[in-house]
Coordinates of C-alpha atoms and ligand atoms in Angstrom, one line a residue:
M1 CA -64.3 35.9 28.8
C2 CA -66.0 32.6 29.9
G3 CA -65.3 29.5 27.8
I4 CA -67.5 26.5 27.1
V5 CA -66.5 23.0 26.1
G6 CA -68.9 20.1 25.6
Y7 CA -68.5 16.5 24.3
I8 CA -70.9 13.7 23.6
G9 CA -69.7 10.6 21.7
F10 CA -67.9 7.3 22.2
R11 CA -64.6 8.6 23.7
Q12 CA -63.9 9.5 27.3
A13 CA -65.1 13.1 27.6
F14 CA -62.8 14.2 30.4
P15 CA -59.5 14.5 28.5
I16 CA -61.3 16.3 25.7
L17 CA -63.0 18.7 28.1
I18 CA -59.8 19.5 30.0
D19 CA -57.7 19.9 26.8
G20 CA -60.5 22.2 25.4
L21 CA -60.5 24.3 28.6
H22 CA -56.7 24.8 28.3
K23 CA -57.2 25.9 24.7
L24 CA -59.8 28.5 25.9
E25 CA -57.6 29.8 28.8
Y26 CA -56.5 32.7 26.6
R27 CA -60.0 34.1 26.9
G28 CA -59.4 35.0 30.5
Y29 CA -61.1 33.4 33.5
D30 CA -61.0 33.0 37.3
S31 CA -62.5 29.6 38.0
A32 CA -63.2 26.4 36.2
G33 CA -65.5 23.4 36.4
C34 CA -66.8 20.3 34.6
A35 CA -69.5 17.7 34.8
L36 CA -69.1 14.1 33.6
I37 CA -72.1 11.9 33.1
S38 CA -71.3 8.3 34.1
D39 CA -72.2 5.8 31.4
V40 CA -72.8 3.2 34.2
D41 CA -75.4 4.8 36.4
G42 CA -76.2 8.2 34.8
K43 CA -74.8 9.9 37.8
A44 CA -73.3 13.3 37.2
N45 CA -69.8 13.9 38.7
I46 CA -69.2 17.6 39.1
Y47 CA -65.9 19.2 39.9
K48 CA -65.1 22.9 40.4
A49 CA -62.0 25.0 41.3
K50 CA -61.2 28.6 41.9
G51 CA -58.2 29.6 39.9
K52 CA -56.7 27.8 36.9
V53 CA -57.7 24.7 34.8
S54 CA -54.7 23.0 36.4
D55 CA -56.3 23.5 39.8
L56 CA -59.4 21.8 38.5
E57 CA -57.3 18.9 37.2
Q58 CA -55.8 18.6 40.6
K59 CA -59.2 18.5 42.2
T60 CA -60.2 15.6 40.0
N61 CA -57.2 13.4 40.9
N62 CA -58.4 10.0 42.2
H63 CA -62.0 10.9 41.5
D64 CA -64.4 9.3 39.0
C65 CA -64.1 11.2 35.8
S66 CA -65.4 8.5 33.5
G67 CA -68.2 9.1 31.0
T68 CA -68.6 9.7 27.3
S69 CA -70.6 12.9 27.7
G70 CA -69.8 16.0 29.7
I71 CA -69.7 19.8 29.8
A72 CA -67.0 22.1 31.1
H73 CA -66.5 25.8 31.6
T74 CA -64.0 28.6 32.5
R75 CA -65.8 31.4 34.3
W76 CA -64.9 35.1 34.2
A77 CA -66.9 36.5 37.1
T78 CA -69.8 38.9 36.5
H79 CA -72.5 38.0 39.1
G80 CA -70.8 36.8 42.2
I81 CA -67.2 36.6 43.3
P82 CA -64.9 34.0 41.8
N83 CA -65.2 31.0 44.0
E84 CA -66.1 27.3 43.8
T85 CA -69.8 27.9 44.5
N86 CA -70.2 30.4 41.8
A87 CA -68.1 28.4 39.3
H88 CA -70.0 26.5 36.5
P89 CA -71.5 24.0 35.9
H90 CA -74.7 24.9 37.8
T91 CA -77.4 22.4 38.7
S92 CA -81.1 22.7 39.2
Q93 CA -82.7 21.9 42.5
T94 CA -83.2 18.2 41.6
R95 CA -79.6 18.1 40.5
N96 CA -80.8 16.6 37.2
I97 CA -80.3 19.5 34.9
I98 CA -76.7 20.7 34.6
L99 CA -75.7 23.8 32.7
V100 CA -72.8 25.9 31.6
H101 CA -73.4 29.5 30.4
N102 CA -71.5 32.4 28.9
G103 CA -73.1 35.8 28.9
I104 CA -75.4 37.7 31.2
I105 CA -79.1 37.1 32.0
E106 CA -80.2 40.7 32.5
N107 CA -83.7 40.0 34.0
Y108 CA -82.3 37.4 36.4
T109 CA -83.5 39.3 39.5
I110 CA -87.2 39.2 38.6
L111 CA -87.0 35.6 37.3
K112 CA -85.2 34.6 40.6
E113 CA -88.0 36.2 42.7
Q114 CA -90.7 34.4 40.7
L115 CA -88.9 31.1 41.1
Q116 CA -88.3 31.7 44.8
Q117 CA -92.1 32.4 45.2
K118 CA -92.7 28.9 43.6
G119 CA -90.4 27.3 46.2
Y120 CA -87.1 27.1 44.3
S121 CA -84.1 27.9 46.4
F122 CA -80.7 29.2 45.3
E123 CA -77.2 28.3 46.4
T124 CA -75.1 30.8 44.3
E125 CA -75.1 34.5 43.5
T126 CA -75.0 33.8 39.7
D127 CA -77.5 34.6 37.0
T128 CA -76.8 31.2 35.5
E129 CA -78.4 29.4 38.4
V130 CA -81.6 31.2 37.6
L131 CA -81.6 29.9 34.1
V132 CA -81.0 26.3 35.1
Q133 CA -83.8 26.5 37.7
L134 CA -86.1 28.1 35.1
I135 CA -85.4 25.1 32.8
Q136 CA -86.1 22.7 35.7
Y137 CA -89.3 24.6 36.5
T138 CA -90.4 24.3 32.9
M139 CA -89.8 20.6 32.9
D140 CA -91.6 20.3 36.3
T141 CA -94.7 22.2 35.1
V142 CA -95.1 21.4 31.4
P143 CA -96.4 17.8 31.1
G144 CA -94.0 15.5 29.2
C145 CA -91.5 18.3 28.6
Q146 CA -88.0 17.2 27.6
L147 CA -84.8 19.2 27.9
D148 CA -84.8 20.6 24.4
V149 CA -88.4 22.0 24.8
A150 CA -87.7 23.2 28.3
V151 CA -84.6 25.1 27.1
R152 CA -86.6 26.7 24.3
L153 CA -89.5 27.8 26.6
A154 CA -87.1 29.0 29.3
L155 CA -85.0 31.1 26.9
K156 CA -88.2 32.8 25.6
K157 CA -88.5 34.4 29.0
V158 CA -84.9 35.4 29.2
I159 CA -83.5 38.9 28.4
G160 CA -79.8 39.1 27.9
A161 CA -76.9 37.3 26.2
Y162 CA -76.1 33.6 26.3
A163 CA -74.3 30.6 24.9
I164 CA -75.3 27.5 26.9
V165 CA -74.9 23.8 26.9
A166 CA -77.3 21.8 29.1
V167 CA -77.6 18.1 29.9
D168 CA -80.3 16.1 31.7
A169 CA -78.5 13.5 33.8
K170 CA -81.6 11.3 33.3
N171 CA -81.2 11.4 29.6
P172 CA -77.4 11.6 29.0
N173 CA -77.7 10.7 25.4
Q174 CA -78.1 14.3 24.3
L175 CA -76.6 17.8 24.9
V176 CA -78.7 20.8 24.2
C177 CA -77.0 24.1 23.2
A178 CA -78.3 27.5 22.4
R179 CA -76.9 30.9 21.5
K180 CA -77.8 34.6 21.6
S181 CA -75.0 37.2 21.3
S182 CA -72.4 34.9 22.6
P183 CA -70.6 32.5 20.2
L184 CA -70.9 28.7 20.1
A185 CA -69.4 26.3 17.6
I186 CA -70.5 22.7 17.2
G187 CA -68.0 20.2 15.5
I188 CA -69.7 17.2 13.9
G189 CA -67.8 13.9 14.0
A190 CA -67.9 11.2 11.3
D191 CA -71.4 9.7 10.9
N192 CA -72.7 12.0 13.7
K193 CA -71.2 9.5 16.2
E194 CA -69.8 12.4 18.3
F195 CA -70.2 16.1 18.7
F196 CA -67.8 18.7 20.1
I197 CA -69.0 22.0 21.4
A198 CA -67.0 25.1 22.2
S199 CA -67.0 28.8 22.5
D200 CA -64.7 28.9 19.4
A201 CA -63.3 26.4 17.0
S202 CA -59.8 26.1 18.7
P203 CA -60.6 23.2 21.0
I204 CA -62.5 21.4 18.2
A205 CA -60.2 21.8 15.2
Q206 CA -58.0 18.8 16.0
Y207 CA -61.0 16.4 15.9
T208 CA -63.1 17.6 13.0
K209 CA -63.3 20.3 10.3
Q210 CA -67.1 20.1 10.0
M211 CA -68.4 23.0 12.0
V212 CA -71.8 24.7 12.6
Y213 CA -71.8 28.1 14.1
L214 CA -75.2 28.7 15.8
N215 CA -77.0 31.9 15.0
D216 CA -78.8 34.1 17.5
G217 CA -81.9 32.5 18.8
E218 CA -81.0 29.0 17.7
I219 CA -81.1 25.8 19.8
A220 CA -79.3 22.6 18.8
V221 CA -79.7 19.1 20.0
C222 CA -76.5 16.9 19.8
E223 CA -77.4 13.3 20.1
R224 CA -75.1 10.3 19.3
G225 CA -75.8 8.7 15.9
K226 CA -78.4 11.4 14.9
E227 CA -78.1 14.4 12.7
L228 CA -77.7 17.7 14.5
H229 CA -81.1 19.1 15.0
V230 CA -81.3 22.9 15.0
F231 CA -84.5 24.9 15.6
N232 CA -85.3 28.4 16.7
L233 CA -87.1 30.0 19.7
D234 CA -90.3 29.8 17.7
N235 CA -89.8 26.1 17.3
E236 CA -89.2 26.3 13.5
D237 CA -86.6 23.8 12.2
I238 CA -83.4 25.3 10.7
D239 CA -81.2 23.7 8.2
P240 CA -77.8 24.2 9.8
E241 CA -75.0 25.5 7.5
I242 CA -72.1 23.1 8.0
K243 CA -68.8 24.9 7.3
E244 CA -65.4 23.4 6.6
V245 CA -63.1 25.2 9.0
N246 CA -59.4 24.9 8.5
I247 CA -57.3 26.1 11.4
D248 CA -53.6 26.0 11.3
L249 CA -53.0 23.9 14.5
T250 CA -49.4 25.4 14.8
M251 CA -51.1 28.7 15.6
L252 CA -52.6 27.1 18.7
S253 CA -49.2 26.1 20.2
K254 CA -46.4 28.2 21.5
E255 CA -43.9 26.5 19.1
G256 CA -41.0 26.7 21.6
F257 CA -41.7 30.3 22.6
P258 CA -42.2 30.9 26.4
H259 CA -45.4 32.8 25.8
F260 CA -48.1 33.1 23.1
M261 CA -47.6 36.9 23.1
L262 CA -43.9 36.6 22.2
K263 CA -44.7 34.0 19.5
E264 CA -47.4 36.2 18.1
I265 CA -45.0 39.2 18.0
F266 CA -42.5 37.1 16.1
D267 CA -45.3 35.7 13.9
Q268 CA -45.9 39.1 12.4
P269 CA -43.6 39.0 9.4
N270 CA -45.2 35.8 8.2
V271 CA -48.8 36.5 9.0
L272 CA -48.6 39.9 7.3
K273 CA -47.5 38.1 4.2
D274 CA -50.6 35.8 4.6
C275 CA -52.7 38.9 5.0
M276 CA -51.4 40.4 1.7
S277 CA -51.4 37.2 -0.2
G278 CA -53.5 37.3 -3.3
R279 CA -54.5 40.8 -2.4
V280 CA -51.4 42.9 -3.3
I281 CA -50.9 42.0 -7.0
K282 CA -48.1 43.1 -9.3
D283 CA -49.2 43.3 -13.0
G284 CA -46.1 44.2 -15.0
D285 CA -44.7 47.4 -13.6
N286 CA -47.9 48.3 -11.7
Y287 CA -49.2 47.2 -8.3
R288 CA -52.9 46.9 -7.5
V289 CA -55.1 45.7 -4.6
K290 CA -57.6 43.0 -5.1
L291 CA -60.2 42.9 -2.3
S292 CA -63.3 41.1 -3.4
A293 CA -65.3 42.7 -0.7
V294 CA -64.5 46.1 -2.2
E295 CA -65.1 45.0 -5.8
N296 CA -68.5 43.5 -4.9
H297 CA -69.6 46.7 -3.1
K298 CA -67.9 49.4 -5.0
A299 CA -70.9 51.7 -5.3
E300 CA -71.7 51.7 -1.5
L301 CA -68.0 52.3 -0.6
V302 CA -66.8 54.7 -3.2
D303 CA -69.9 56.9 -2.9
A304 CA -69.8 57.0 0.9
K305 CA -70.6 60.5 2.2
R306 CA -68.8 59.6 5.4
I307 CA -67.2 56.7 7.1
I308 CA -67.5 55.9 10.8
I309 CA -65.1 53.4 12.3
V310 CA -66.4 51.6 15.4
S311 CA -64.2 49.4 17.6
C312 CA -62.7 49.0 21.0
G313 CA -59.2 48.9 22.6
T314 CA -56.4 48.0 20.3
S315 CA -58.8 47.8 17.3
W316 CA -59.9 51.3 18.1
H317 CA -56.2 52.4 17.8
A318 CA -56.0 50.7 14.4
G319 CA -59.2 52.7 13.6
L320 CA -57.3 55.9 14.3
I321 CA -54.7 54.9 11.8
G322 CA -57.5 53.9 9.4
K323 CA -58.9 57.4 9.6
Q324 CA -55.7 58.9 8.5
L325 CA -55.3 56.4 5.7
I326 CA -58.8 56.8 4.3
E327 CA -58.8 60.6 4.6
H328 CA -55.4 60.8 3.0
F329 CA -56.0 58.4 0.1
C330 CA -59.7 58.7 -0.5
R331 CA -60.6 62.2 0.7
I332 CA -63.7 60.8 2.5
P333 CA -64.3 62.2 6.0
V334 CA -63.8 59.6 8.7
E335 CA -64.9 59.5 12.3
V336 CA -63.6 57.0 14.8
A337 CA -65.9 56.1 17.7
Y338 CA -65.6 53.9 20.7
A339 CA -68.2 51.2 20.0
S340 CA -69.3 51.4 23.7
E341 CA -70.1 55.1 23.3
F342 CA -71.5 54.9 19.8
R343 CA -74.0 52.2 20.7
Y344 CA -75.8 54.6 23.1
S345 CA -75.3 57.8 21.2
D346 CA -77.8 59.8 19.4
A347 CA -75.8 59.2 16.3
V348 CA -76.6 61.2 13.2
I349 CA -76.2 58.4 10.7
G350 CA -78.2 57.0 7.7
K351 CA -78.2 55.7 4.2
G352 CA -75.0 56.7 2.4
D353 CA -72.9 56.3 5.5
V354 CA -70.4 53.4 5.7
V355 CA -69.6 51.9 9.1
I356 CA -66.3 50.0 9.4
A357 CA -66.3 47.7 12.3
I358 CA -62.8 46.5 13.4
S359 CA -62.5 43.5 15.7
Q360 CA -60.0 40.7 16.2
S361 CA -62.4 38.4 17.9
G362 CA -65.4 39.3 15.9
E363 CA -67.4 38.8 19.1
T364 CA -67.0 42.1 21.1
A365 CA -70.4 42.9 22.5
D366 CA -70.1 46.7 22.2
T367 CA -68.9 46.5 18.6
M368 CA -71.8 44.2 17.8
A369 CA -74.3 46.6 19.4
A370 CA -72.8 49.6 17.5
I371 CA -73.2 47.6 14.2
E372 CA -76.9 46.9 15.1
L373 CA -77.5 50.6 15.7
A374 CA -75.9 51.6 12.4
K375 CA -77.7 48.9 10.5
N376 CA -81.0 50.1 11.9
H377 CA -80.3 53.5 10.6
G378 CA -79.5 52.2 7.1
A379 CA -75.7 52.4 7.1
F380 CA -73.6 50.0 5.1
I381 CA -71.5 47.8 7.4
F382 CA -68.0 46.7 6.4
G383 CA -66.2 44.3 8.8
I384 CA -62.5 44.0 9.3
V385 CA -62.3 40.9 11.4
N386 CA -59.7 38.2 12.3
A387 CA -61.8 35.3 13.6
V388 CA -63.3 33.5 10.7
G389 CA -67.0 32.8 11.0
S390 CA -67.4 35.1 14.0
S391 CA -70.5 37.1 14.7
I392 CA -69.3 40.4 13.4
A393 CA -68.1 38.8 10.2
R394 CA -71.6 37.4 9.7
M395 CA -73.5 40.5 10.6
S396 CA -71.5 42.8 8.3
D397 CA -72.8 43.6 4.8
S398 CA -69.3 43.0 3.4
G399 CA -65.8 42.8 4.8
T400 CA -62.3 41.6 4.8
Y401 CA -60.6 39.0 7.1
I402 CA -57.2 40.0 8.3
H403 CA -56.0 36.4 8.1
V404 CA -53.3 36.5 10.8
G405 CA -54.4 33.3 12.4
P406 CA -55.8 32.8 15.9
E407 CA -54.4 35.3 18.4
I408 CA -54.1 33.6 21.8
G409 CA -52.2 36.1 23.9
V410 CA -54.7 38.4 25.6
A411 CA -52.6 41.5 24.6
S412 CA -53.3 42.0 20.9
T413 CA -50.2 42.2 18.7
K414 CA -50.4 40.6 15.3
A415 CA -54.1 41.5 15.0
F416 CA -53.1 45.2 15.2
T417 CA -50.6 45.1 12.5
G418 CA -52.9 42.9 10.4
Q419 CA -55.7 45.4 10.8
I420 CA -53.4 48.3 9.7
T421 CA -52.3 46.2 6.7
V422 CA -56.0 45.6 5.7
L423 CA -56.7 49.3 6.2
V424 CA -53.8 50.3 3.9
M425 CA -55.1 47.9 1.2
L426 CA -58.7 49.2 1.7
A427 CA -57.7 52.8 1.5
L428 CA -55.6 52.3 -1.7
S429 CA -58.2 50.2 -3.4
L430 CA -61.0 52.8 -2.7
G431 CA -58.6 55.6 -3.6
M432 CA -57.9 54.0 -6.9
A433 CA -61.6 53.4 -7.6
K434 CA -62.4 57.0 -6.7
G435 CA -59.5 58.5 -8.6
T436 CA -58.0 60.1 -5.6
V437 CA -54.8 58.0 -5.7
K438 CA -52.4 58.1 -8.7
Q439 CA -51.0 54.8 -10.0
S440 CA -47.5 56.0 -9.1
E441 CA -48.5 56.5 -5.5
C442 CA -50.3 53.2 -5.3
N443 CA -47.1 51.5 -6.7
E444 CA -44.9 53.3 -4.2
V445 CA -47.1 52.3 -1.1
L446 CA -47.8 48.7 -2.2
Q447 CA -44.2 48.0 -3.1
E448 CA -43.1 49.2 0.3
L449 CA -45.9 47.3 2.0
T450 CA -44.5 44.1 0.6
N451 CA -41.1 45.1 2.1
I452 CA -42.6 45.5 5.6
P453 CA -42.4 41.9 6.7
E454 CA -38.6 41.9 6.1
K455 CA -38.3 45.2 7.9
I456 CA -40.2 43.8 10.9
C457 CA -37.7 40.9 11.0
K458 CA -35.0 43.6 11.3
V459 CA -36.7 45.2 14.2
L460 CA -37.1 41.8 15.9
T461 CA -33.4 41.3 15.8
Q462 CA -33.2 43.9 18.6
N463 CA -35.2 41.7 20.9
D464 CA -32.2 41.1 23.2
K465 CA -31.4 44.8 23.4
I466 CA -35.1 45.5 24.3
H467 CA -35.0 42.7 26.8
S468 CA -32.0 44.3 28.6
L469 CA -33.5 47.7 28.5
A470 CA -36.8 46.4 30.0
Q471 CA -35.0 45.2 33.1
T472 CA -34.2 48.8 33.9
F473 CA -37.8 49.9 33.8
T474 CA -39.4 47.5 36.2
Y475 CA -39.2 50.1 39.0
A476 CA -41.5 52.5 37.2
R477 CA -45.0 53.2 38.4
N478 CA -46.0 55.4 35.5
F479 CA -45.0 55.8 31.9
L480 CA -45.8 58.4 29.3
Y481 CA -45.9 57.5 25.6
L482 CA -45.8 60.4 23.1
G483 CA -46.1 60.4 19.3
R484 CA -47.5 62.7 16.6
G485 CA -49.4 62.1 13.3
W486 CA -49.1 58.5 12.2
N487 CA -47.4 57.7 15.4
Y488 CA -49.9 59.2 17.8
P489 CA -52.1 56.0 17.7
V490 CA -49.0 54.0 18.2
A491 CA -48.3 55.9 21.4
L492 CA -51.8 55.0 22.6
E493 CA -51.2 51.4 21.7
G494 CA -47.8 51.2 23.3
A495 CA -49.3 52.6 26.6
L496 CA -52.2 50.1 26.4
K497 CA -49.8 47.2 25.9
L498 CA -47.7 48.2 28.9
K499 CA -50.6 48.7 31.3
E500 CA -52.4 45.5 30.3
I501 CA -49.6 43.1 31.0
S502 CA -47.2 44.8 33.3
Y503 CA -49.9 46.7 35.5
I504 CA -47.8 49.8 35.2
H505 CA -49.9 52.9 34.7
A506 CA -49.2 54.3 31.2
E507 CA -50.7 57.2 29.3
G508 CA -50.5 57.8 25.5
Y509 CA -50.7 61.4 24.3
P510 CA -50.2 63.4 21.2
A511 CA -46.7 64.8 22.0
A512 CA -47.7 68.5 21.7
E513 CA -50.6 68.0 24.1
M514 CA -48.0 67.2 26.8
K515 CA -47.6 70.9 27.5
H516 CA -51.3 71.2 28.3
G517 CA -51.2 69.0 31.4
P518 CA -49.1 65.8 31.6
I519 CA -45.8 67.8 31.7
A520 CA -46.6 68.4 35.3
L521 CA -45.9 64.7 35.9
I522 CA -42.4 64.7 34.5
D523 CA -39.5 64.0 36.9
S524 CA -36.5 61.7 37.0
E525 CA -38.8 58.7 38.0
M526 CA -41.0 59.0 35.0
P527 CA -39.9 57.2 31.8
V528 CA -41.2 58.9 28.6
V529 CA -41.3 56.9 25.4
F530 CA -41.1 59.0 22.3
I531 CA -42.0 57.6 18.9
A532 CA -39.8 60.0 16.9
T533 CA -39.2 58.5 13.5
H534 CA -38.2 60.5 10.5
H535 CA -41.5 61.7 9.3
Q536 CA -44.0 64.6 9.5
L537 CA -43.4 66.9 12.5
Y538 CA -40.0 65.3 13.3
Q539 CA -38.4 68.6 14.3
K540 CA -41.4 69.5 16.5
I541 CA -41.1 66.3 18.3
I542 CA -37.5 67.0 19.0
S543 CA -38.6 70.2 20.7
N544 CA -41.0 68.2 22.8
M545 CA -38.1 66.0 23.8
Q546 CA -36.0 68.9 24.9
E547 CA -38.9 70.0 27.2
I548 CA -38.7 66.6 28.9
V549 CA -34.9 66.6 29.2
S550 CA -34.9 70.0 30.8
R551 CA -37.2 68.6 33.5
N552 CA -34.9 65.6 34.2
G553 CA -37.3 63.1 32.4
R554 CA -35.8 59.8 31.2
I555 CA -36.4 59.3 27.5
L556 CA -36.6 56.1 25.5
A557 CA -37.0 57.0 21.8
I558 CA -38.0 54.9 18.9
V559 CA -36.1 56.5 15.9
S560 CA -35.5 55.8 12.3
E561 CA -32.2 54.1 11.3
N562 CA -29.2 56.5 11.2
D563 CA -30.9 59.1 13.3
E564 CA -28.3 61.3 14.9
Q565 CA -30.3 64.1 16.4
V566 CA -32.3 62.1 18.9
K567 CA -29.3 60.1 20.0
G568 CA -27.9 63.2 21.4
I569 CA -31.0 63.9 23.5
A570 CA -32.5 60.5 24.6
K571 CA -31.0 58.2 27.2
D572 CA -31.9 55.1 25.2
V573 CA -32.9 54.7 21.5
I574 CA -34.2 51.8 19.5
E575 CA -33.8 52.1 15.7
I576 CA -36.3 50.9 13.2
P577 CA -35.8 50.8 9.4
Q578 CA -36.9 53.8 7.2
T579 CA -40.2 53.5 5.5
I580 CA -42.9 55.7 4.0
N581 CA -44.9 57.8 6.4
C582 CA -48.2 55.9 6.3
L583 CA -46.6 52.6 6.9
V584 CA -44.5 53.8 9.9
P585 CA -46.9 52.4 12.5
L586 CA -46.3 48.8 11.2
L587 CA -42.7 49.2 12.3
S588 CA -42.8 51.6 15.2
V589 CA -45.3 49.5 17.2
I590 CA -43.0 46.4 17.2
P591 CA -40.4 47.6 19.8
L592 CA -43.3 48.8 22.0
Q593 CA -44.9 45.4 21.9
L594 CA -41.5 43.8 22.9
L595 CA -40.9 46.4 25.6
S596 CA -44.2 45.7 27.4
Y597 CA -43.7 42.0 27.0
H598 CA -40.2 42.0 28.6
V599 CA -41.1 44.5 31.4
A600 CA -44.0 42.2 32.3
V601 CA -41.9 39.0 32.2
A602 CA -39.2 40.8 34.3
K603 CA -41.9 41.6 36.9
G604 CA -42.8 37.9 37.0
L605 CA -46.3 38.4 35.6
D606 CA -48.7 36.1 33.7
V607 CA -48.2 37.7 30.3
D608 CA -50.7 35.6 28.3
Q609 CA -53.5 35.8 30.9
P610 CA -53.2 39.2 32.7
R611 CA -55.4 39.7 35.7
N612 CA -59.0 40.8 35.1
L613 CA -58.7 40.8 31.3
A614 CA -60.6 38.7 28.8
K615 CA -59.6 38.0 25.2
S616 CA -63.0 38.5 23.7
V617 CA -65.3 40.9 25.6
T618 CA -68.6 39.3 24.9
V619 CA -70.5 41.1 27.6
E620 CA -71.1 44.8 28.1
Ligands
F6R701 C1 -55.7 45.0 23.9 C2 -56.9 44.2 23.5 C3 -58.2 44.8 23.6 C4 -59.0 44.5 22.4 C5 -60.5 45.0 22.5 C6 -61.3 44.8 21.3 O1 -54.6 44.2 23.7 O2 -56.7 43.1 23.1 O3 -58.2 46.1 23.9 O4 -58.4 45.1 21.3 O5 -61.1 44.3 23.6 O6 -61.3 43.4 20.9 P1 -61.7 42.9 19.5 O7 -60.6 43.4 18.6 O8 -61.7 41.4 19.6 O9 -63.0 43.5 19.1

């Protein structure tokens, strides 16, 4: 989704802004822009381009980009088509107030009408222009009103979600930022001589570790040489919490891989070790899980009458595996809901219920709204989140980070396996606390969990084979992915990965459901991917395969090592190492991630930034 970068200090702002925009490209966008305030005459130089940040850079060639303060933006169109006019920054009628904005101003139509009646005219179709004009109007009508006050008063009239950075070209010594439901991080340089602002910490981490994450309803003034001043919409001063944020900068580079997605697929063995580190513990002959979030909230979790998992997309698929894990190990009933549906449902939920919110970004608008609803009904919220310091992490009563490092590729890969790993640890730790898991079973699962990174390495050695296979699938217009039990969510995830980045229509189904409809689609043109590892319902899935073969379908099967039966049926097979049932998804998803990656590359598509998609979906 949109990305914001801002800088004010003693260095030239332009290279910092452009580098920052590149670091936020992963979020997904369709146009970009920046404003530099000249130190010489206070003039604002604004540049915009449809397309990529590199197009914006080209636009600025041989133009004045000097200045030690500036703001920049990547836009993911909501109100108004992606073009230069609608790209940010937007300016007020006087051209003095300049603004970048993430989010949606829901009451923009009525505000626009009111401003038009007062003589303000508009040049764009965006909701953001309404906000910048409203700020200008406030400055025009409230005597002596400076930008910070005008931002506060204007935002009090706004309904919706926003992260903004504004500058008054007449007073370029300060940037004013604000947030509601859309993230904003402020990096503080030594002695407050400079400030870095961004939608997440990735563009800032190379300059400073001192970070403030604004909370909803907070406004911050960044002024050279002065302490960060934070206050709220009611004009009460807030003491900002300065966090030391350590980001492994290697996670922000491709490290020699052609795409972030491939790097992140190959990162999985190491990051899953990080995820387990200090949490899977061997004491003598026995294994145990140490999750402080569970230890600190044992009563709420162990006594849960019911657990509801809320999430979206890939995180929802992880939730389906979480349901099986928790029901199997803890005997607590679990429901899995799309956050986007749950938030508007007439949910029967209350005290004694636990809601687990799963999110890579920690900023997904629907998941945040689902949490709010559950909180208001008295449920206990447990977050499983990757992005440290993110909104969902902060709004949860308790939770566990997955610790797989920043995920840049839009298609989620290592976050999915990280989420499953946390869910395994959570289910076992709760099961042990409830007495529904025996120590011997805990030992068996955890010992095998520690073997998973090595087994993933083994699957990754088949990258070349999957690459060749992928070349033979680029013709396909439709794919079917089928799995059962633990592999049913993997089928859904495989299909989602393929459609996201290769734009091939793909459906995931529980294999036995095929007979109830999708079988009508089967012909020699339709590849069917079966996840047919040696586990529960193996023989039944073989029968499902036979049904496909007898209709001339082309089968690619993911099988367990040394499988002989499927080899006789499927045209192509990819083997994965044997493991215990509940850990199968951690291995069976890997070839599917690689398959979708290689099909998309073979089709010449932009794997890391697929069309229309955003990495964190911060609007409804
Ligand atoms: C798929 C993908 C999306 C996200 C979904 C939820 O590859 O990335 O489906 O899983 O938008 O995002 P988070 O996990 O950040 O809440």
